[in-house]
CSV table of C-alpha atoms in Angstrom, one decimal:
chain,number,residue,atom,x,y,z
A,374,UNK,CA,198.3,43.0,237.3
A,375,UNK,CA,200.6,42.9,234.0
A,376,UNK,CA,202.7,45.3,235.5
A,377,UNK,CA,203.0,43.1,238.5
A,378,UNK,CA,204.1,40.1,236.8
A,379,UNK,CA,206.4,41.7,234.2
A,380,UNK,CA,208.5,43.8,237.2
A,381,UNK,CA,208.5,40.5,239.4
A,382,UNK,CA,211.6,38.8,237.4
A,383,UNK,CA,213.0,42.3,238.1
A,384,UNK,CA,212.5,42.7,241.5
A,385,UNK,CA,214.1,39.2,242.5
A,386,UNK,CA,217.3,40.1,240.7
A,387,UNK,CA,217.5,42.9,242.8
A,388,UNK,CA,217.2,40.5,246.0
A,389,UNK,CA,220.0,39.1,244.6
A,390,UNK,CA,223.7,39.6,245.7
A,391,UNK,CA,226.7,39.3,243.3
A,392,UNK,CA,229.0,36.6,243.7
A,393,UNK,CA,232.0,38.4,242.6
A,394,UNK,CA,231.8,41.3,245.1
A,395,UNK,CA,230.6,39.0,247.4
A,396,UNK,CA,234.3,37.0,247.3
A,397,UNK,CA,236.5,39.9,247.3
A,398,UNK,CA,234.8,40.3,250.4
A,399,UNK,CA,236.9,39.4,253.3
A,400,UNK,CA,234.5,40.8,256.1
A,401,UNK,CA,231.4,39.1,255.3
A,402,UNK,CA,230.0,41.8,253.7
A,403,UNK,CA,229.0,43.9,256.1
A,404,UNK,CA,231.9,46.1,257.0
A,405,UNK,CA,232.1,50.0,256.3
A,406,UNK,CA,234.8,51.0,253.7
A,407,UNK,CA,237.7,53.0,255.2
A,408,UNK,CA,237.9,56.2,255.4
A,409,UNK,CA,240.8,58.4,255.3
A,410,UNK,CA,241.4,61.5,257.8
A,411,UNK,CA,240.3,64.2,255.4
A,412,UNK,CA,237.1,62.1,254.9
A,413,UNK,CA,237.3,60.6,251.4
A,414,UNK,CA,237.8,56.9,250.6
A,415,UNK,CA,240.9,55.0,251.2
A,416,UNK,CA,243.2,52.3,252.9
A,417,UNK,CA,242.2,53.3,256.8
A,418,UNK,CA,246.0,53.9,257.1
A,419,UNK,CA,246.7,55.6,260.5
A,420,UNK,CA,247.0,59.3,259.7
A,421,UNK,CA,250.0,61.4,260.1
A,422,UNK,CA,250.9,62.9,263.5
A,423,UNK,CA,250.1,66.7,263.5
A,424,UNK,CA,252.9,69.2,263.7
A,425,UNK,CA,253.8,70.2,267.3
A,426,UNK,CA,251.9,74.2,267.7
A,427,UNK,CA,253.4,76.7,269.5
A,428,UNK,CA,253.3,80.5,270.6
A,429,UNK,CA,257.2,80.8,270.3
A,430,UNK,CA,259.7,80.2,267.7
A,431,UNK,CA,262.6,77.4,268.3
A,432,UNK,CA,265.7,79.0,269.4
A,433,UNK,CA,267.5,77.6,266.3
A,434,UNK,CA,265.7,80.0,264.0
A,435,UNK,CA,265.7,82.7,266.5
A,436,UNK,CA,269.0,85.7,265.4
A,437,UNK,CA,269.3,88.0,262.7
A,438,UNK,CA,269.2,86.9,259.4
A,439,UNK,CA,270.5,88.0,255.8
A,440,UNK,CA,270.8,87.4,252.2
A,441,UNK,CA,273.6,85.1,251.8
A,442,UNK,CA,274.9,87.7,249.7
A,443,UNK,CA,274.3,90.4,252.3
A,444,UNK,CA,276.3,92.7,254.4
A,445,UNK,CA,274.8,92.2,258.2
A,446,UNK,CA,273.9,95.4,257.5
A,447,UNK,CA,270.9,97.1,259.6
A,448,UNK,CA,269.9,98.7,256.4
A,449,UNK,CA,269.4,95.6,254.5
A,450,UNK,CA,266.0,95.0,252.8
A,451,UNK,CA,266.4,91.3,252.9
A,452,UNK,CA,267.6,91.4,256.5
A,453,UNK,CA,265.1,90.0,259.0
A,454,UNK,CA,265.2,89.6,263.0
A,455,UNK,CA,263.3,86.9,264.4
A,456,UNK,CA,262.8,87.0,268.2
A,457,UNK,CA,260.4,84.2,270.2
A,458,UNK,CA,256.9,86.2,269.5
A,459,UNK,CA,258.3,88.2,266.6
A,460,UNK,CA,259.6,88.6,263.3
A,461,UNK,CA,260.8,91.7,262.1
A,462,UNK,CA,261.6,92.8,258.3
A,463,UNK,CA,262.6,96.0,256.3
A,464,UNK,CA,259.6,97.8,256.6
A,465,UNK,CA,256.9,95.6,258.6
A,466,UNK,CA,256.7,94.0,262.0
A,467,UNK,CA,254.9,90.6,262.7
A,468,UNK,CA,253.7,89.0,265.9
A,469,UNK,CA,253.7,85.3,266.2
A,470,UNK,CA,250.2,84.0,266.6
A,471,UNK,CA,251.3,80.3,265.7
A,472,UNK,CA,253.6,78.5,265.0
A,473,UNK,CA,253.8,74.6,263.4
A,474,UNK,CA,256.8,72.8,263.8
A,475,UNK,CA,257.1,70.0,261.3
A,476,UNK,CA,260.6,68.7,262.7
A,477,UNK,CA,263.7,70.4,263.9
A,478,UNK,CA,264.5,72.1,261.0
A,479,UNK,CA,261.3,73.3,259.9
A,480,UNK,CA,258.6,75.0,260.8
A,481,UNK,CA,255.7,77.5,259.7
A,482,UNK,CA,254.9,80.6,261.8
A,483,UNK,CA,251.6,82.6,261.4
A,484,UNK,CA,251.9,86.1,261.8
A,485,UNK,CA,249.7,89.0,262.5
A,486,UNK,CA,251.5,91.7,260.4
A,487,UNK,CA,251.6,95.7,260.2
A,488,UNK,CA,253.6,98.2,257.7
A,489,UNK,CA,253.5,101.2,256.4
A,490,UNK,CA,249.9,102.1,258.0
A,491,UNK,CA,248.8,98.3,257.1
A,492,UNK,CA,247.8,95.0,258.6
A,493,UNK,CA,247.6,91.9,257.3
A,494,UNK,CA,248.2,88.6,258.2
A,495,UNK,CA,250.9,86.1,256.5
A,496,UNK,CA,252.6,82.5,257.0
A,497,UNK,CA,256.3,81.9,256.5
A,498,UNK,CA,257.7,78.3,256.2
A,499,UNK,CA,261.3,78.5,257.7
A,500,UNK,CA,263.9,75.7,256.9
A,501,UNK,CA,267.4,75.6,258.6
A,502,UNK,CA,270.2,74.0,256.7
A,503,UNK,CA,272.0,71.3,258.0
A,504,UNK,CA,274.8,72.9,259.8
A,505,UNK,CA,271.8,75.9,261.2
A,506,UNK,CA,273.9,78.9,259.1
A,507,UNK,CA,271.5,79.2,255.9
A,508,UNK,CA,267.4,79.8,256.7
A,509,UNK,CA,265.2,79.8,253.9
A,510,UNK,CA,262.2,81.4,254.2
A,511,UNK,CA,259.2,80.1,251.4
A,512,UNK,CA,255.6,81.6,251.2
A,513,UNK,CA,252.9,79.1,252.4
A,514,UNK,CA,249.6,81.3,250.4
A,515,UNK,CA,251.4,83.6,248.1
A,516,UNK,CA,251.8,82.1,244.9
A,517,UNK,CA,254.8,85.0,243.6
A,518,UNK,CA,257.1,84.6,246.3
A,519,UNK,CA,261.1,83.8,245.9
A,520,UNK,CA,262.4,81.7,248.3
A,521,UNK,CA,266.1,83.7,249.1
A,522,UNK,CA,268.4,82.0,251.1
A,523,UNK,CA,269.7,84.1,254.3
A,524,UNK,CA,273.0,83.7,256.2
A,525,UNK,CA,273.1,84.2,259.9
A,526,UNK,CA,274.8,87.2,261.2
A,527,UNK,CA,276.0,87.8,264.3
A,528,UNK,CA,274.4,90.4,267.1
A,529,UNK,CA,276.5,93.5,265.5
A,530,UNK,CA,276.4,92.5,262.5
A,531,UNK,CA,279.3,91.6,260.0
């Protein structure tokens, strides 16, 4: 019975409600705080559109592609040729199995590669330059990777 009467001042200040919340409260109370697209806490902002997927690369990025130091030359390690389903480089070959275009001048292609008696699979983000002559490839999981700048060729070369 002691216990009883020493808890009861306790439990009614837990019945109690606090002013001060209670008046930054602009929803009476009883509303559920926002919650942002990943799932954590925040503003209920609208999230941001998803990139437009799809199975072929833009024609903008599409050609063949070298260091802007380069020759055009078919022998070119840095050289690449991107087709609509396919990228190919020096020694490896890659088939498009997505790609994410973020806007008109960029986008992200997954790619299911194979290489010298490998596969593997890798993601390139591509971004054209203003005028569409310089495309600079960057690594989207590979920490050790130097984005190069490459100059379009033409279909024989240069």
């Amino acid at each position: 019975m002691r216990f009883l009467l020493s808890a009861a001042p306790l439990l009614l200040l837990a019945g109690c409600s606090d002013p001060v919340r209670d008046a930054d409260r602009q929803d009476g109370g009883d509303a559920a705080m926002p919650v942002e697209p990943g799932g954590g806490p925040g503003d209920g902002a609208t999230p941001l559109p998803d990139a437009l997927v799809s199975d072929d690369i833009p024609e903008a990025f599409r050609g063949i592609w070298d260091y802007a130091e380069g020759t055009c030359d078919p022998a070119s390690d840095l050289r690449i040729e991107i087709a609509p389903k396919s990228i190919a480089f020096y020694e490896s070959r890659g088939e498009v199995t997505r790609v994410e275009i973020d806007n008109p001048d960029r986008i992200v292609v997954s790619l299911a590669m194979e290489g010298e008696g490998e596969k593997w699979e890798m993601a390139r983000q591509f971004t054209l330059s203003e005028n569409a002559t310089i495309l600079t490839p960057r690594s989207v999981n590979e920490e050790q990777f130097e984005p190069m700048p490459l100059k379009r060729c033409d279909s024989q070369g240069e």
